[in-house]
Coordinates of C-alpha atoms and ligand atoms in Angstrom, one line a residue:
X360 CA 10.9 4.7 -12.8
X361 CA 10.7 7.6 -10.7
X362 CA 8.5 6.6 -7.4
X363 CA 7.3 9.1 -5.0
X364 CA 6.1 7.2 -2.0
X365 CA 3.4 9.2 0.4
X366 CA 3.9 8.5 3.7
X367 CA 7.2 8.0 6.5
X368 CA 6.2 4.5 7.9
X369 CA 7.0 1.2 7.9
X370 CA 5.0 0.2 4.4
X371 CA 6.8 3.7 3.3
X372 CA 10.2 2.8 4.3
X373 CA 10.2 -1.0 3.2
X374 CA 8.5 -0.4 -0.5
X375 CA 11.2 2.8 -0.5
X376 CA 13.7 0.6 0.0
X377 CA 12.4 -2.2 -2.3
X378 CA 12.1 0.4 -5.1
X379 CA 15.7 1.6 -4.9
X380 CA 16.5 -2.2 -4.7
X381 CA 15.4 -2.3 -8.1
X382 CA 16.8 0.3 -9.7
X383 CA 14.3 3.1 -9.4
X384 CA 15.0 6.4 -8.3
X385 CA 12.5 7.6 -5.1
X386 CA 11.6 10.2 -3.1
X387 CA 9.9 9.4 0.3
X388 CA 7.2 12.3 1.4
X389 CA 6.6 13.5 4.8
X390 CA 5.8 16.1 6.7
X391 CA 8.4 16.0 9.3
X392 CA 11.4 14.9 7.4
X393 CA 14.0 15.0 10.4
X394 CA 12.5 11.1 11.6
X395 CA 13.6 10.0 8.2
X396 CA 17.2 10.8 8.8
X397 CA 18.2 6.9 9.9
X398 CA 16.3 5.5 6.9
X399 CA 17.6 8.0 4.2
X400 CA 21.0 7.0 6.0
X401 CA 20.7 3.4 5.4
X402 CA 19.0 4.0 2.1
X403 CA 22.0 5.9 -0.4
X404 CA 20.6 8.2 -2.8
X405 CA 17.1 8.4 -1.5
X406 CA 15.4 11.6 -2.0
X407 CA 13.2 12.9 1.3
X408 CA 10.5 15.8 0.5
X409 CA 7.3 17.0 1.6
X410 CA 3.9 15.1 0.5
X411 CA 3.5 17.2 -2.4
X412 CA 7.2 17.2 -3.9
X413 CA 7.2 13.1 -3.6
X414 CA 4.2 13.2 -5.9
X415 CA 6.0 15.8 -8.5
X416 CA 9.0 13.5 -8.2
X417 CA 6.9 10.1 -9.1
X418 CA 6.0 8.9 -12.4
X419 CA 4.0 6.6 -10.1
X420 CA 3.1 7.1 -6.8
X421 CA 2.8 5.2 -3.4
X422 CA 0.4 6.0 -0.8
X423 CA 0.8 4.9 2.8
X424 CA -0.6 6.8 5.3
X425 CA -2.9 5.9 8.0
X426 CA -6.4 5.2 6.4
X427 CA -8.5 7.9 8.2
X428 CA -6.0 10.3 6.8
X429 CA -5.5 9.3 3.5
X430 CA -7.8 11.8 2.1
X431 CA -5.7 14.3 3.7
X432 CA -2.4 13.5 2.8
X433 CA -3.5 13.3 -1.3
X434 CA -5.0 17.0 -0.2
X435 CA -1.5 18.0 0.6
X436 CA 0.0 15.9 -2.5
X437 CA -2.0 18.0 -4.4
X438 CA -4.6 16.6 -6.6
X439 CA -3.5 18.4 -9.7
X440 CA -0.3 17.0 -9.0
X441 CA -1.6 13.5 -9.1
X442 CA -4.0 13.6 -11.7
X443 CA -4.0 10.5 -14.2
X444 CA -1.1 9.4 -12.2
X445 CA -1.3 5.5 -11.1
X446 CA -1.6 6.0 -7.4
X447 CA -0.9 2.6 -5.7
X448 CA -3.0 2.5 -2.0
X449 CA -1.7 -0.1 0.5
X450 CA -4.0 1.7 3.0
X451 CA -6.3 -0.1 5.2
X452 CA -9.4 1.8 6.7
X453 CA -8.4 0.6 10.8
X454 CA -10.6 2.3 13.0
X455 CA -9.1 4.3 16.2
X456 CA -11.1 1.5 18.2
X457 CA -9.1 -1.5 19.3
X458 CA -9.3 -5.3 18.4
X459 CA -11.8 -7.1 19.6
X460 CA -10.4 -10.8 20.1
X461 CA -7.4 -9.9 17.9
X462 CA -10.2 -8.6 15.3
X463 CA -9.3 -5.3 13.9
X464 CA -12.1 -2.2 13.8
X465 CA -12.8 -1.0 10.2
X466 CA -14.3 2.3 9.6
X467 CA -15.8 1.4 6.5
X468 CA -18.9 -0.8 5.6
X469 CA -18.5 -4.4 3.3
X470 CA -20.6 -2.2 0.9
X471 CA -18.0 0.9 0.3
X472 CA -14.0 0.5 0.8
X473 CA -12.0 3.1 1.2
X474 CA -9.9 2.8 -1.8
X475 CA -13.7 3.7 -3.4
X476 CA -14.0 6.9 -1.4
X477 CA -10.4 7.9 -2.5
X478 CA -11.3 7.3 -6.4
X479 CA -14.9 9.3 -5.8
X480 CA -12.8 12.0 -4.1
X481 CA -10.3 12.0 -7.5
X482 CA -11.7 10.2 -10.4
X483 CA -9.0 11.3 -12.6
X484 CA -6.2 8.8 -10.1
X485 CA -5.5 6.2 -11.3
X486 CA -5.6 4.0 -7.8
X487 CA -4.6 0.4 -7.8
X488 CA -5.0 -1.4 -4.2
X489 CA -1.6 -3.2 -3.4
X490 CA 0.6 -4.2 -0.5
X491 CA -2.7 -3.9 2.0
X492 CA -3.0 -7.5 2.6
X493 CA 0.9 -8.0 4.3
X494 CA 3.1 -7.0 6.6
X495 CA 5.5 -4.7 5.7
X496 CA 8.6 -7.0 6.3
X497 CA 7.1 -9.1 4.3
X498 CA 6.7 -6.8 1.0
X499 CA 9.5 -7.0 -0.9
X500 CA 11.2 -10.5 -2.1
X501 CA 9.5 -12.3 0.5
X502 CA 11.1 -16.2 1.0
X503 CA 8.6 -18.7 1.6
X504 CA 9.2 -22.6 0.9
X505 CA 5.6 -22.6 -0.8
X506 CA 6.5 -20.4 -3.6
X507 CA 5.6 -16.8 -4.5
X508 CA 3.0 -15.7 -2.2
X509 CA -0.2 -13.9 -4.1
X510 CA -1.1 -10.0 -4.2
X511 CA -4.7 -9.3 -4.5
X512 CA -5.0 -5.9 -6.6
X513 CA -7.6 -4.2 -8.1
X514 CA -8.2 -1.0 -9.9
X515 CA -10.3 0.9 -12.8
X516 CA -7.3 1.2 -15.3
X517 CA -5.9 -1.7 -16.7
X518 CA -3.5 0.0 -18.1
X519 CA -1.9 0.7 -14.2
X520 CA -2.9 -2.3 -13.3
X521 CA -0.7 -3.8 -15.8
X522 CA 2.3 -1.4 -14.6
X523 CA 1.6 -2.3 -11.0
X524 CA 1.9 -5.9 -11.6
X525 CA 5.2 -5.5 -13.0
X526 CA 6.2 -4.1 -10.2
X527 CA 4.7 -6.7 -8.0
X528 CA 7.1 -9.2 -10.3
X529 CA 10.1 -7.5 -9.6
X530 CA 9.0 -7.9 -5.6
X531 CA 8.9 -11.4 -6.0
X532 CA 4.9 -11.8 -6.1
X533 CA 2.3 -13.4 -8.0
X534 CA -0.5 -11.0 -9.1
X535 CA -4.3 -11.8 -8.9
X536 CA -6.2 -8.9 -11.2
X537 CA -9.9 -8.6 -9.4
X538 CA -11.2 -6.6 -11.4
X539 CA -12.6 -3.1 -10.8
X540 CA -12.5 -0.7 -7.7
X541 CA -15.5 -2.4 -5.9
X542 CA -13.5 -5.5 -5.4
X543 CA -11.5 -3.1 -2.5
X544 CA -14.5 -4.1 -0.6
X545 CA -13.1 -7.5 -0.5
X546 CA -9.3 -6.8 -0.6
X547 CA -9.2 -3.9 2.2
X548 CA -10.2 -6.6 5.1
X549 CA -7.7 -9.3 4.3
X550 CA -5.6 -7.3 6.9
X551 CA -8.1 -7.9 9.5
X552 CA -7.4 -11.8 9.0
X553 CA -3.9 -11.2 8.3
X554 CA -3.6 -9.4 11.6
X555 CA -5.3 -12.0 13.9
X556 CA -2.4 -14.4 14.1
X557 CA -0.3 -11.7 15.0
X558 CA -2.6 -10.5 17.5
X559 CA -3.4 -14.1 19.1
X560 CA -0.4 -15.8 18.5
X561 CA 2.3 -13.0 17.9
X562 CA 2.6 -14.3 14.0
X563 CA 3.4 -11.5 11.6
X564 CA 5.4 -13.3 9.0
X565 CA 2.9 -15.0 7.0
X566 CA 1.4 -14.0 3.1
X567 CA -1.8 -14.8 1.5
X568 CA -1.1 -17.6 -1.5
X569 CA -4.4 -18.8 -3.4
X570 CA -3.9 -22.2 -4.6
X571 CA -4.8 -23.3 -8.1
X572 CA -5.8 -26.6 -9.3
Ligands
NAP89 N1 2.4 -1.6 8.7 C1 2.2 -2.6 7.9 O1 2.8 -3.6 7.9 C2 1.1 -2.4 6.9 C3 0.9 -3.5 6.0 C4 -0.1 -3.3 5.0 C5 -0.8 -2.2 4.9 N2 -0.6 -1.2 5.8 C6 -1.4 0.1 5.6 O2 -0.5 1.0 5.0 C7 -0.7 2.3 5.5 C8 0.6 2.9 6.1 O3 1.0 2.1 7.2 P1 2.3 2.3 8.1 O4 2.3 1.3 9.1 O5 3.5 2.4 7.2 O6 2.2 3.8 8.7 P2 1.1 4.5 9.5 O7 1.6 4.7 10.9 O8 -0.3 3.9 9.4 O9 1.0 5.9 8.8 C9 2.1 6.8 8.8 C10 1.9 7.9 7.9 O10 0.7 8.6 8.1 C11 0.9 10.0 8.0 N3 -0.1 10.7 8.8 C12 -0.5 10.5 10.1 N4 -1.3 11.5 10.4 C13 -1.5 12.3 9.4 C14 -2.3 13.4 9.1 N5 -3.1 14.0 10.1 N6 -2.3 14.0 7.9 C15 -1.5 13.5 6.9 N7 -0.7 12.4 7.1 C16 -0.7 11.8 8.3 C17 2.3 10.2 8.5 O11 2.7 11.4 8.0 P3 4.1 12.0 8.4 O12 5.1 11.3 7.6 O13 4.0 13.4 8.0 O14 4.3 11.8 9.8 C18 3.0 9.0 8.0 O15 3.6 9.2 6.8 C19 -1.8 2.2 6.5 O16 -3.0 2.6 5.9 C20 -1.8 0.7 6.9 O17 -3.1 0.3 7.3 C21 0.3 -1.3 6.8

């Protein structure tokens, strides 16, 4: 597949690389692409372009940007640009506020997500939450002695769903489907808990696994 990935950061730079791991050809957006130079150099064949040309360039899309910008950044994608494309958001909708106790700020309410205010914004994106509930060395092919850790992903289109999970078994996860947009609500603060072992005890390396009987 083609992926254009929206955003320069870490969760940008590690699913880019993850991606071309895998075969697919990608295209990391930006709107400064001179601080991609080391990546794109570690990365061979690697396409940089602006937010806009990285969603032309995907068949599916990636955003990661910070969460209070995120409807920004699909502004400058270009919402006819992304329309009935699957969009996969790994945001997370931090605050500018600091922890409290290791306990991270959310601008939203546990009655709206932000992954919902992105699909009201475009209802014709086809948004699957993914990758918001690890760190991003963590994302790709992650080694644990316990097995394949679990992604928690949700979405309106099964048919994207369906596509995203693929790619989630190619990264070495398990896939757990729940259900419709609203369940963002629930997804989007797993990062609060997965961040407070890293903030109280400097621990970044773990991943969510839900046990079955
Ligand atoms: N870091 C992690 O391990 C991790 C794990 C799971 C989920 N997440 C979530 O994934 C998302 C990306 O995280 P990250 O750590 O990779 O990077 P980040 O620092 O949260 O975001 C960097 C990106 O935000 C864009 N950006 C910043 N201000 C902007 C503005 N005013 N308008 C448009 N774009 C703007 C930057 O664009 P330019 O490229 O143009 O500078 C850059 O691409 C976040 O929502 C985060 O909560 C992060």
């Amino acid at each position: 597949m083609n992926v254009g990935l929206i955003g320069s950061g870490p969760v940008a730079q590690s699913l880019g690389a993850g991606f071309l791991k895998h075969g697919h050809a990608v295209m990391l957006g930006t709107r400064d692409a001179a601080k991609l130079a080391p990546w794109r150099g570690q990365n061979a064949g690697a396409r940089i372009g602006s937010f806009a040309e990285a969603a032309a360039f995907g068949e599916i899309v990636v955003l990661a940007v910070k969460g209070d910008v995120a409807l920004d950044a699909l502004s400058l994608a270009g919402p006819s640009t992304l329309a009935g494309k699957i969009v996969v958001d790994t945001t997370n909708p931090i605050a500018a506020a600091p922890p409290v106790n290791g306990v991270l700020k959310f601008f939203t309410s546990l009655d709206d997500s932000l992954m919902e205010r992105l699909q009201r914004t475009y209802p014709s994106v086809r948004f699957v939450k993914a990758f918001s509930s690890v760190g991003n060395a963590k994302m790709v092919n992650p080694q644990y002695a316990a097995g394949r850790p679990t992604m928690f992903i949700c979405g309106n289109d099964a048919a994207a769903k369906q596509v995203v999970s693929g790619v989630l078994d190619q990264f070495g996860w398990e896939t757990l489907d729940l259900g419709a947009v609203e369940a963002a609500r629930a997804i989007e603060p797993l990062c609060m808990l997965w961040c407070i072992p890293g903030f109280l005890q400097n621990g970044w390396t773990h991943a969510f696994k839900l046990l079955r009987k």
